[in-house]
mmCIF file of C-alpha atoms in Angstrom:
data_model
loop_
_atom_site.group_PDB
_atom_site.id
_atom_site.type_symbol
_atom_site.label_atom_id
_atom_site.label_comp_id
_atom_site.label_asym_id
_atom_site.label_seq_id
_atom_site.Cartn_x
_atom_site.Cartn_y
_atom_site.Cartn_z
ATOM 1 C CA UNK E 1 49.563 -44.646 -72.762
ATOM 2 C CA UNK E 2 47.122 -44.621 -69.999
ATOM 3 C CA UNK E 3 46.607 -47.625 -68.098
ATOM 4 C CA UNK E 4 42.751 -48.600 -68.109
ATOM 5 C CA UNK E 5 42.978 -49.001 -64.588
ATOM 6 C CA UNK E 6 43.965 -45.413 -63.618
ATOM 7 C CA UNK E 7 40.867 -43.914 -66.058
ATOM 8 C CA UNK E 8 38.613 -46.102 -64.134
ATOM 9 C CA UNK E 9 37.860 -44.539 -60.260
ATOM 10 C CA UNK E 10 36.779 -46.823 -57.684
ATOM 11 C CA UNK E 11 33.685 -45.148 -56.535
ATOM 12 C CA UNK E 12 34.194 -46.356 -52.581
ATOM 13 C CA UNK E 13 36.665 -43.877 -52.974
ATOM 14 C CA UNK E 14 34.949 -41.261 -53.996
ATOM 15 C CA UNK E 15 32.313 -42.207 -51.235
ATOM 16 C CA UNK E 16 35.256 -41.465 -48.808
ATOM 17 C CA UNK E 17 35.645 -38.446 -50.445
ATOM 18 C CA UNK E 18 32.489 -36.765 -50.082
ATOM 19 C CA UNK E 19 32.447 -37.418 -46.247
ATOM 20 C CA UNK E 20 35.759 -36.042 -45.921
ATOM 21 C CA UNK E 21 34.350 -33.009 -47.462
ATOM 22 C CA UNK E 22 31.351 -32.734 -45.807
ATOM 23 C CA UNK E 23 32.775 -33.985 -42.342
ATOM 24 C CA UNK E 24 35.706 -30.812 -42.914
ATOM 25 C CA UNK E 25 32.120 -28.248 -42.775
ATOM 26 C CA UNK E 26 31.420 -26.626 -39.075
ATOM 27 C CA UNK E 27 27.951 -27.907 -37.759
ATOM 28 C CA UNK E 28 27.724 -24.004 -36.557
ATOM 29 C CA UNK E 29 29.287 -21.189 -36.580
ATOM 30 C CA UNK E 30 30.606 -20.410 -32.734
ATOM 31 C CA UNK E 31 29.789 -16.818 -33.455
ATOM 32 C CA UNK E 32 26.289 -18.608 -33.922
ATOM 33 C CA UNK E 33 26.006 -20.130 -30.615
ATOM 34 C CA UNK E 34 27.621 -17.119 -28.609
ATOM 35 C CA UNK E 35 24.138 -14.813 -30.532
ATOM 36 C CA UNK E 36 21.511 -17.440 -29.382
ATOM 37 C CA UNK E 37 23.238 -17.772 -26.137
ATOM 38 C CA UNK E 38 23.009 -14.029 -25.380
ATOM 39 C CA UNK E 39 19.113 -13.839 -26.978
ATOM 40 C CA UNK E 40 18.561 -16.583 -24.653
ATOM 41 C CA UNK E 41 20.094 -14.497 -21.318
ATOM 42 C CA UNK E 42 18.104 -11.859 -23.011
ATOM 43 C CA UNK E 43 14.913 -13.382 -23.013
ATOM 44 C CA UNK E 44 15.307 -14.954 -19.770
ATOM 45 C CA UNK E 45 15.926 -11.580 -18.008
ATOM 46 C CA UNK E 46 13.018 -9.855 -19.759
ATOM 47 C CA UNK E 47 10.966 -12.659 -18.499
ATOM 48 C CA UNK E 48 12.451 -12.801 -15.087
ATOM 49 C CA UNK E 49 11.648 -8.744 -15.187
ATOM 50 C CA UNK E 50 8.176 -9.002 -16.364
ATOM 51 C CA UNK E 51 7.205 -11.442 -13.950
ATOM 52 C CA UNK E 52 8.828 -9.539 -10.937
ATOM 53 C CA UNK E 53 6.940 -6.508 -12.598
ATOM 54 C CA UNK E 54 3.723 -8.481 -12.640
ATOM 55 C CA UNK E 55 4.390 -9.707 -9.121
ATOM 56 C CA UNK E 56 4.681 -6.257 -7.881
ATOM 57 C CA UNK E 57 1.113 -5.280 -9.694
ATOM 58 C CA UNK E 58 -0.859 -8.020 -7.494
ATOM 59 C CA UNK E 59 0.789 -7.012 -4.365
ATOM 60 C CA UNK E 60 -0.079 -3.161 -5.026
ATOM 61 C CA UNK E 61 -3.458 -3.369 -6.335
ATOM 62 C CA UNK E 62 -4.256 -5.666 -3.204
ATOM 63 C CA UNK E 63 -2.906 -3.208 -1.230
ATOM 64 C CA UNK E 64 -4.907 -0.516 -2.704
ATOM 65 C CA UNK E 65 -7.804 -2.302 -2.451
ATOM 66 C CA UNK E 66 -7.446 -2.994 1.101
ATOM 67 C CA UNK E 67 -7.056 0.253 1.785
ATOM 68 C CA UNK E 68 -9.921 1.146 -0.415
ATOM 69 C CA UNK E 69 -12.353 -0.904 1.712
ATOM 70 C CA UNK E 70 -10.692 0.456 4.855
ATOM 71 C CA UNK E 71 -11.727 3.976 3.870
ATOM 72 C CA UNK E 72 -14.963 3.639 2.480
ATOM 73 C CA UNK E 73 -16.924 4.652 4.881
ATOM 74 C CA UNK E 74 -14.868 7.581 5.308
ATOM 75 C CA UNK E 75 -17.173 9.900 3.972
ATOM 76 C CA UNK E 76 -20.141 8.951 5.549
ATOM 77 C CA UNK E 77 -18.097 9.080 8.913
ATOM 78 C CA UNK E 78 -17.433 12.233 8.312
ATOM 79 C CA UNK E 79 -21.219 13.048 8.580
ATOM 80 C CA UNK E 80 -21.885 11.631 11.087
ATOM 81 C CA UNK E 81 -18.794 13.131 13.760
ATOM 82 C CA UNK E 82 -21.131 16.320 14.166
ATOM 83 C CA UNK E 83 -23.887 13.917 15.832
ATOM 84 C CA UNK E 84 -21.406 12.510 18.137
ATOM 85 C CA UNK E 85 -20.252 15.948 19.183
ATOM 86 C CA UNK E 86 -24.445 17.202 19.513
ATOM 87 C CA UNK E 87 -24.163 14.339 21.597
ATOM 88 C CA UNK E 88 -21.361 15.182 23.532
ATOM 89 C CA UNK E 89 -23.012 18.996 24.332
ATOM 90 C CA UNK E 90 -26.420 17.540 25.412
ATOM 91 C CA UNK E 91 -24.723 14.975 27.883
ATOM 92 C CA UNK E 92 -22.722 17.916 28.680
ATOM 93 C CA UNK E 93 -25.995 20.172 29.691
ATOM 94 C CA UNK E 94 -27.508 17.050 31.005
ATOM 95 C CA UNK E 95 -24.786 16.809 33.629
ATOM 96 C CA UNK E 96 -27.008 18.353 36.248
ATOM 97 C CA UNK E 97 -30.005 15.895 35.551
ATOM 98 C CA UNK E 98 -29.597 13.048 38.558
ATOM 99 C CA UNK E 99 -28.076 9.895 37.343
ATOM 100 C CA UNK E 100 -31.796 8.031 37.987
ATOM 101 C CA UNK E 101 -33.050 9.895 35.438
ATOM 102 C CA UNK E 102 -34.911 7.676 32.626
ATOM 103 C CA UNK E 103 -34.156 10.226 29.652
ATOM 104 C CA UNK E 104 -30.392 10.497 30.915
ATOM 105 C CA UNK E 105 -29.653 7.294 30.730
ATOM 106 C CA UNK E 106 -31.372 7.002 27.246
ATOM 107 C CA UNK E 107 -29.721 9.496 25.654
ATOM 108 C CA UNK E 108 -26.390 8.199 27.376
ATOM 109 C CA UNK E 109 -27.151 4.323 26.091
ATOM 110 C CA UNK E 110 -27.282 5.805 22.861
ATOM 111 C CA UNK E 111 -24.226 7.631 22.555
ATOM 112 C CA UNK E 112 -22.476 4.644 23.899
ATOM 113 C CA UNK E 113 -23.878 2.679 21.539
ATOM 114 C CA UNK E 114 -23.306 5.306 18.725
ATOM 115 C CA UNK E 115 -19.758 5.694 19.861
ATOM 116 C CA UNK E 116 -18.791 1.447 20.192
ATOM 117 C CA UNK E 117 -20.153 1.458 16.489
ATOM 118 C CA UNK E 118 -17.881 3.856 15.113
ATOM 119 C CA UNK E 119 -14.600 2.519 17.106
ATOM 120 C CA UNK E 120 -15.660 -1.302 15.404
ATOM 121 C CA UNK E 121 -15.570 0.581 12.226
ATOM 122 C CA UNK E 122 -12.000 2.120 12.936
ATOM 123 C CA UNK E 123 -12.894 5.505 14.562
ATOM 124 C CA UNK E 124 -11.147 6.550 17.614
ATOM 125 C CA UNK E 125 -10.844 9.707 19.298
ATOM 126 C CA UNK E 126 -7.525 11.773 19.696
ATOM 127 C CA UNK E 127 -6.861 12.848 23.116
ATOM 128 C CA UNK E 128 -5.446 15.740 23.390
ATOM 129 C CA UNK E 129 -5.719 18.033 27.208
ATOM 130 C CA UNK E 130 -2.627 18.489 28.814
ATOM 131 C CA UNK E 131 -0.436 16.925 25.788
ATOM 132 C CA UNK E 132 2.001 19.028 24.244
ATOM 133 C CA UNK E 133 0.777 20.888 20.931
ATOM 134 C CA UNK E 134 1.062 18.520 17.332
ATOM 135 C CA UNK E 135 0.689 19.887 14.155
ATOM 136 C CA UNK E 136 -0.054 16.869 12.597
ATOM 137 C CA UNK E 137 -3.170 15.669 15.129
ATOM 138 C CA UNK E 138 -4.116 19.235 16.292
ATOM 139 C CA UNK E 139 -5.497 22.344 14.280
ATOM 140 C CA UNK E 140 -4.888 25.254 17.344
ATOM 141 C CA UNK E 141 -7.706 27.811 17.372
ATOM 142 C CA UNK E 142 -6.168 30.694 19.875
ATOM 143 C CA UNK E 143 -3.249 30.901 22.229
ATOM 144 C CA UNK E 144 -4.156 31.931 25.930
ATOM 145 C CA UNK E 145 -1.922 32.428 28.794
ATOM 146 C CA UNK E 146 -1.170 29.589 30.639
ATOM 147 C CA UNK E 147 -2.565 28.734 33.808
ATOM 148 C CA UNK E 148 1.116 26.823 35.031
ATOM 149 C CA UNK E 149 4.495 26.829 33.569
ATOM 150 C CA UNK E 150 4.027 23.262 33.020
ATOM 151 C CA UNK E 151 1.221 23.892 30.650
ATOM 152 C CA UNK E 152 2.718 25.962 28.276
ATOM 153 C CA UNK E 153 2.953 24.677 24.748
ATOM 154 C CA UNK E 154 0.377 22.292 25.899
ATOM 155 C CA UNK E 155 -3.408 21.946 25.040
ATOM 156 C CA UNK E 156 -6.037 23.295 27.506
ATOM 157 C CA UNK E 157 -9.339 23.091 26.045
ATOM 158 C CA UNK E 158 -11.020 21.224 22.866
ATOM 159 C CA UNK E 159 -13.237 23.084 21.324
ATOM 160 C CA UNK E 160 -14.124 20.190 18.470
ATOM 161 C CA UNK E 161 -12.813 16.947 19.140
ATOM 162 C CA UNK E 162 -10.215 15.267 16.511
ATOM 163 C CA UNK E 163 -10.763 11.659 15.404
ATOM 164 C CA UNK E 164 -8.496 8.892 13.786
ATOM 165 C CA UNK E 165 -9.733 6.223 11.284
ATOM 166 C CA UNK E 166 -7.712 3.222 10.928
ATOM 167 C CA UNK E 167 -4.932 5.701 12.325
ATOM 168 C CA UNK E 168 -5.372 8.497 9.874
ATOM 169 C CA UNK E 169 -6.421 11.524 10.515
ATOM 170 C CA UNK E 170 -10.022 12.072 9.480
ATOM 171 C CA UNK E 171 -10.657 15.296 11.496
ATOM 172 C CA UNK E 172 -8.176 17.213 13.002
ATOM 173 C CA UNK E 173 -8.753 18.840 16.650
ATOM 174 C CA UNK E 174 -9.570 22.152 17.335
ATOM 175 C CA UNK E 175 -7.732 23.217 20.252
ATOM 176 C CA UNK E 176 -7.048 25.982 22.801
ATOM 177 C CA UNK E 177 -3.403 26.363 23.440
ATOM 178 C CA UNK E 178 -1.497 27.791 26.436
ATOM 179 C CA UNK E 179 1.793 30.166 25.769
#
């Protein structure tokens, strides 16, 4: 027969039990941890992208902007390059009027004035006798023969001045070129 002690179980032994048991389960699975490692490298590159991304935005939209303000004016400037070059035909014809001359020196105040403006806006001239022909500064108008050998390929006369603003070309020259 059965002893009455072995029916009976101690219960601190089945206490034991149950924390072998549960003790015996994995916490996680390493599989687990490797997947939320990699979403984590994941999400940290996206967000290391997207800010670099953003980053870049700022910097080119202040750049644009910049260069937006810079040439603003451009159109207006544009205008206003055919006054500077009536001005440079009447000082021209006024070149036999004597230096004492009240109007003279008006008109010449003025077009120093008028020309000091535009540079502190950006505006300079291109100078362009006696330097060898550019494409990229110089529109030529006609070919002549040159007066020297040194002067071939070179400009001789301006027949419409060029002008740079902020060093961009806003108006190419017109020039007479020797061959």
């Amino acid at each position: 027969m059965m002893n009455e002690n072995e029916n009976i179980q101690d219960p601190e032994l089945n206490q034991e039990e149950e924390r072998e048991i549960k003790s015996e389960e994995p916490a996680q699975e390493p599989n687990e941890v490797d997947l939320l490692n990699q979403q984590l490298s994941e999400s940290t590159d996206k967000y290391a992208r997207l800010f670099a991304e953003f980053d870049n935005y700022k910097r080119r939209t202040a750049k644009e902007k910049i260069e937006l303000m810079q040439s603003a004016g451009k159109d207006v400037i544009l205008k206003l390059l055919p006054v500077v070059d009536d001005f440079d035909r009447a000082l021209q014809f006024m070149s036999e009027i004597p230096e004492d001359d009240a109007v003279k020196q008006g008109v010449e105040l003025v077009y120093q004035k008028f020309k000091k403006t535009l540079e502190q806006l950006g505006v300079k001239e291109i100078e362009v006798i006696g330097q060898p022909f550019d494409a990229e500064f110089q529109e030529a108008i006609t070919l002549i023969p040159a007066p020297s050998e040194e002067m071939k390929n070179k400009v001789i006369d301006v027949v419409e001045k060029g002008y740079l603003l902020n060093d961009n070309v806003i108006r190419f020259a017109k020039v007479v070129v020797g061959q």
